[in-house]
Amino acid sequence: MDIPSDRSEVVFQDFKAAFTPAQAVTEANRCLFCADAPCVQACPTEIEIPQFIRKIATGNLKGSARTIFDSNILGMSCARVCPVEVLCAGACVYNHRGEEPIAIGKLQRYATDEAFAKGWRFFTAGKATGKSVGLVGAGPASLAAAHELRRRGHAVTIYDKRKVVGGLNTTGVAPYKMKSDRSLDEVRYVLGIGGIEVKTGVEVTDFVALQKQHDAIFIGVGLGADSKLGIPGEDRTHGAVEMIEKLKLGRVAFDKTKPAVVVGGGNTALDAVRELKGLGIDNVTLVYRGQEPSMSGYQHEWAAAKLENVRAQWQTQPVAYEGGVLKCVKLDAAKKAIAGSDFAVPAELVLVAIGQAKLAVPGLKVEKGCIVADENGATSVRGVFTGGDCMNGGKEVVNAAAEGKRAAIAIDKFLGGK
Amino acid sequence: MPNLQANTGGIISPNPFWLASAPPTNSGPQIMRAFDAGWGGAVWKTLGVPIQNVSSRFGGLNVGTKRAVGFNNIELITDRPLESNFKEIYEVKKRYPKHAVIVSLMVETEQEWKEIIKRSIDAGADGLELNFGCPHGMCERGMGSAVGQEPKVNERITSWAVHYSTVPVLVKLTPNVSDIRPHGLAAKRGGAHGVSLINTIKSIIGVDIDRFIPEPRVAGLSTNGGYCGAAVKPIALHMCASLARERDFGIPISGIGGVSNWRDAVEFILLGSSSVQVCTEVMLRGYRVVEDMIEGLTEYMTTHGFETIDQMVGKAVPQYSEWGDLDMNYETVAKIDADKCIGCHLCLVACDDGAHQCIHPGENVMKNGMAVNVPKIDESECVGCNLCQIVCPVEGCIDMVAVANGHKPATWNQHVSEGAKLRHKKGSH
Ligand SMILES: Cc1cc2nc3c(=O)[nH]c(=O)nc-3n(C[C@H](O)[C@H](O)[C@H](O)COP(=O)(O)OP(=O)(O)OC[C@H]3O[C@@H](n4cnc5c(N)ncnc54)[C@H](O)[C@@H]3O)c2cc1C
Ligand SMILES: Cc1cc2nc3c(=O)[nH]c(=O)nc-3n(C[C@H](O)[C@H](O)[C@H](O)COP(=O)(O)O)c2cc1C
Ligand code: SF4
């Protein structure tokens, strides 16, 4: 679980700075303590946001952290990586008054950082049930599930094919939100409940066969490798997620004076352009086949990228990568190539961020590559549950945390709990 | 884990947090929801001959953007039939046997007191609270604060109630008196097991300056009401402490008035309350505020090494003394932490216009690329009044620091009776 200290990501500063105690108390006192609060409804893990904020205002920080972790044991990372602009803060009633919404993410960070710093722990393992659950993948979905299963007294083993744990929270999220060492702090905090065995470097290939060793299985394997463009010269491009993992866990070296291109219009692409900028590359261009307003990446993320002078080519489709340029054509509104519109974007470095492949899950029913499950995460195979990106097709950490916990409650029922 | 159980004159509750007799305790379903949320006890909305209320009936005092830091009402006692109330008291007690249900009462004649006490106890009341406090509407009918302001009447009615009751009797006192002590002592002489204080304070919450009518407005008129909420806490704390340190008093107190969070509750307990009651904060934000109160109190007790509430009750009372017993030779001066100062000069203007003109513009310090002028304090002139610290918007920026002036402690009383030497008067030229 060791990672080097000279990782490329360490040069990044927090995009949203931590609150000082005075700032936190001032902001907490702005909260109206709404009832049936829209922020709570907008949070997939349904944290009692007004309560945890009120507790910051009264100086009951420990209670504040307890409220957060009781709903979401990954509350520390969520505070940093959640797109609060479209979740809790986006729903804050202040928006309807034309005023800044409460900085819920920053307040949540304030309380959970304090809990980590002071070593406050709130939950203990339940009475041993004698049942055992195997969880595949050590990402947010499995970690949330494992913690809930321990609270309910089940023995838990997590398998991950990687050497590092934490899933994309460790290997993927933008370093200006959270660096990998902080994700590992969180994993340690979650494992602190005791009795969670973690086996790294173990790739599970036969999920159904794993049932022989456990009374129930949870699959939280996330998504697979970066998708490909299928163009000539692609072998000299890099998958964005793969490159992000490298810069987060080790060192990458680029010629900062040479132009770079990121292909895609989703959040991974928007992270990638800002990461290249942050690593010192001057000229970074986003190449996207759709139009600006319809990109799948969040507008608030794109606004931040624009502030960092990222350029963009809209309605643009790469056709080949050769001789230091990405050859492209322009697309019309129906995404059809416009004849004679060929042009070239200079690019010494090309990252492809057009999505991730779905992983194979033999023996389980899938639809469009996603594992099919009911609202509690129960798959087509009895005793096998799932949650997170491999089920939802790729959402946020907080969705994985919510789905992992929900599946754990269903697994507990399946194993005879109340 | 500290034990939060509270004992107020024999009324036991799982924690010291009670709902005060008011709209939040108007009915059984409400009180059951409150117990589910964590409240340890509830004082039922005052029962008596059901009345009829006016509309509107409440007013709020807004300060800046903070709404209702003070609150006022012209509502009376219960307007619901007694039968419904007693039926619901019975149901609540059946479902929540460990929680404290105290029934608040207000009637006139001895016979009425006898009957209503019997019915309350038959319904399952763990205790009674005699409402001698309501400052509007009921006193005009010879009840409420009309009783609480007259020690003889207070004592007589209390003794009736104690005589007819088989459960502990608390007397709820009105703050609309110049000295609370004779009234607490009257309740004690009457045999009360404890007192609750304060009820609301006579007030006019504001005036509609366009209609020329005080608030709250009932058609074209208004009337004085009862003031409560966060703003009344200092008055309530004083009355609580006055009785707590009164040698002849010595019966438990249930503290009420402006309790909004766990800190307020701790203050009441340290000044002698065995339980605290809350009305306004719950009216404004709901039963859910109790979660933080319980957690905050638990954490406070843990960090201060208190295992039980009893160990805390009255801990600050011995340190509440007469002015004449304060050490006149104790000297403090204000110190500004230049690292924290943001240069607003609120301390400077406050000291200039409202105190002793001893804060002056100081040196410029560069902060965030701007020059911030950090005021300096002339310590030879500073009288240590605290005003600057009170207006300073930055927590911990101005500190009141004790000065070693070489003088032995000396109180005013010692000075007058024994000629004890006082230090040189500062700032009096
Ligand atoms: C570049 C990028 C940036 C992101 N940024 C954010 C963000 O800022 N905020 C946010 O909320 N979300 C973000 N996300 C999404 C978020 O990271 C995911 O939704 C979340 O991590 C999903 O959690 P998971 O547990 O389902 O899967 P993952 O986090 O992907 O974890 C799956 C784990 O399973 C392991 N595994 C896979 N197959 C096997 C196998 N066969 N055997 C054993 N182990 C296996 C993997 O090694 C991995 O550790 C981002 C995603 C990406 C790609
Ligand atoms: C609307 C309203 C109605 C009240 N009714 C009663 C009552 O019926 N009996 C009573 O003893 N006190 C009554 N009170 C007083 C409260 O119980 C309490 O003593 C007072 O409000 C101070 O506490 P607080 O600052 O927490 O509100 C009432 C207060 C309010 C605001
Ligand atoms: S709070 Fe309820 S009862 Fe009171 S005025 Fe508003 S709607 Fe009517």
Tab-separated table of C-alpha atoms and ligand atoms in Angstrom, chain A residues 80-83 136-142 159-162 164-169 172-174 177 202-205 207 220-223 240-241 244 267-268 271 301 356 359 387-390 392 394-398 400, ligand 1:
chain	number	residue	atom	x	y	z
A	80	ARG	CA	-13.545	16.654	-1.485
A	81	VAL	CA	-14.541	14.856	-4.680
A	82	CYS	CA	-18.331	15.151	-4.841
A	83	PRO	CA	-19.688	17.453	-7.538
A	136	VAL	CA	-14.323	-8.036	-5.249
A	137	GLY	CA	-12.619	-4.693	-5.776
A	138	ALA	CA	-11.391	-2.355	-3.029
A	139	GLY	CA	-13.012	0.784	-4.412
A	140	PRO	CA	-15.601	3.028	-2.741
A	141	ALA	CA	-18.473	0.610	-3.356
A	142	SER	CA	-16.773	-2.335	-1.644
A	159	TYR	CA	-9.958	-8.804	-3.070
A	160	ASP	CA	-8.335	-6.301	-5.417
A	161	LYS	CA	-6.249	-6.986	-8.452
A	162	ARG	CA	-4.206	-3.849	-7.831
A	164	VAL	CA	-3.140	-0.150	-4.013
A	165	VAL	CA	-6.574	-0.006	-2.464
A	166	GLY	CA	-9.294	2.619	-2.664
A	167	GLY	CA	-10.161	2.126	-6.342
A	168	LEU	CA	-10.436	5.284	-8.425
A	169	ASN	CA	-10.484	7.397	-5.257
A	172	GLY	CA	-8.326	8.413	-10.553
A	173	VAL	CA	-9.733	11.515	-8.878
A	174	ALA	CA	-8.106	14.791	-9.762
A	177	LYS	CA	-9.533	17.550	-5.259
A	202	VAL	CA	-5.589	-10.915	-6.427
A	203	GLU	CA	-7.641	-10.790	-9.608
A	204	VAL	CA	-10.940	-12.611	-9.300
A	205	THR	CA	-12.035	-14.099	-12.598
A	207	PHE	CA	-17.221	-14.505	-9.430
A	220	GLY	CA	-17.527	-3.739	-6.932
A	221	VAL	CA	-15.036	-3.994	-9.768
A	222	GLY	CA	-15.805	-0.652	-11.366
A	223	LEU	CA	-15.046	-0.109	-15.022
A	240	ALA	CA	-6.594	9.248	-19.974
A	241	VAL	CA	-7.506	7.127	-16.951
A	244	ILE	CA	-4.026	9.815	-14.516
A	267	ASN	CA	-15.550	14.631	-16.666
A	268	THR	CA	-12.456	12.506	-17.168
A	271	ASP	CA	-9.967	16.494	-15.298
A	301	GLU	CA	-15.733	21.892	-14.246
A	356	GLN	CA	-14.088	3.226	-20.084
A	359	LEU	CA	-15.403	-5.438	-17.433
A	387	GLY	CA	-22.935	-1.790	-6.693
A	388	GLY	CA	-20.841	1.109	-7.943
A	389	ASP	CA	-19.585	1.805	-11.445
A	390	CYS	CA	-19.898	-1.814	-12.656
A	392	ASN	CA	-24.509	1.993	-12.617
A	394	GLY	CA	-20.024	4.961	-14.086
A	395	LYS	CA	-21.292	7.660	-11.744
A	396	GLU	CA	-19.671	9.251	-8.697
A	397	VAL	CA	-17.907	8.069	-5.581
A	398	VAL	CA	-20.958	8.980	-3.517
A	400	ALA	CA	-20.806	3.865	-5.199
C	1	LIG	C1	-10.522	9.984	-14.002
C	1	LIG	C2	-11.688	9.870	-13.091
C	1	LIG	C3	-11.964	10.903	-12.231
C	1	LIG	C4	-13.059	10.815	-11.383
C	1	LIG	N1	-13.303	11.868	-10.553
C	1	LIG	C5	-14.349	11.790	-9.719
C	1	LIG	C6	-14.638	12.863	-8.846
C	1	LIG	O1	-13.968	13.886	-8.830
C	1	LIG	N2	-15.691	12.733	-8.014
C	1	LIG	C7	-16.454	11.610	-7.978
C	1	LIG	O2	-17.378	11.542	-7.171
C	1	LIG	N3	-16.214	10.585	-8.813
C	1	LIG	C8	-15.193	10.655	-9.679
C	1	LIG	N4	-14.962	9.618	-10.532
C	1	LIG	C9	-15.845	8.454	-10.502
C	1	LIG	C10	-15.514	7.571	-9.293
C	1	LIG	O3	-14.143	7.450	-9.146
C	1	LIG	C11	-16.188	6.226	-9.423
C	1	LIG	O4	-17.561	6.398	-9.630
C	1	LIG	C12	-15.987	5.373	-8.175
C	1	LIG	O5	-14.640	5.251	-7.842
C	1	LIG	C13	-16.619	4.021	-8.392
C	1	LIG	O6	-16.314	3.164	-7.304
C	1	LIG	P1	-16.312	1.581	-7.489
C	1	LIG	O7	-16.010	1.047	-6.146
C	1	LIG	O8	-17.555	1.178	-8.137
C	1	LIG	O9	-15.154	1.270	-8.531
C	1	LIG	P2	-13.616	1.631	-8.608
C	1	LIG	O10	-13.308	2.858	-7.832
C	1	LIG	O11	-13.286	1.627	-10.023
C	1	LIG	O12	-12.912	0.415	-7.882
C	1	LIG	C14	-12.908	-0.860	-8.473
C	1	LIG	C15	-11.766	-1.678	-7.920
C	1	LIG	O13	-11.919	-3.014	-8.356
C	1	LIG	C16	-10.681	-3.555	-8.688
C	1	LIG	N5	-10.935	-4.660	-9.622
C	1	LIG	C17	-11.436	-4.558	-10.865
C	1	LIG	N6	-11.569	-5.819	-11.401
C	1	LIG	C18	-11.161	-6.690	-10.449
C	1	LIG	C19	-11.084	-8.103	-10.392
C	1	LIG	N7	-11.472	-8.850	-11.410
C	1	LIG	N8	-10.593	-8.697	-9.281
C	1	LIG	C20	-10.192	-7.927	-8.224
C	1	LIG	N9	-10.264	-6.570	-8.250
C	1	LIG	C21	-10.732	-5.975	-9.344
C	1	LIG	C22	-9.949	-2.388	-9.278
C	1	LIG	O14	-8.543	-2.584	-9.206
C	1	LIG	C23	-10.403	-1.237	-8.408
C	1	LIG	O15	-9.541	-1.036	-7.316
C	1	LIG	C24	-13.885	9.677	-11.402
C	1	LIG	C25	-13.602	8.644	-12.272
C	1	LIG	C26	-12.528	8.733	-13.117
C	1	LIG	C27	-12.251	7.629	-14.058
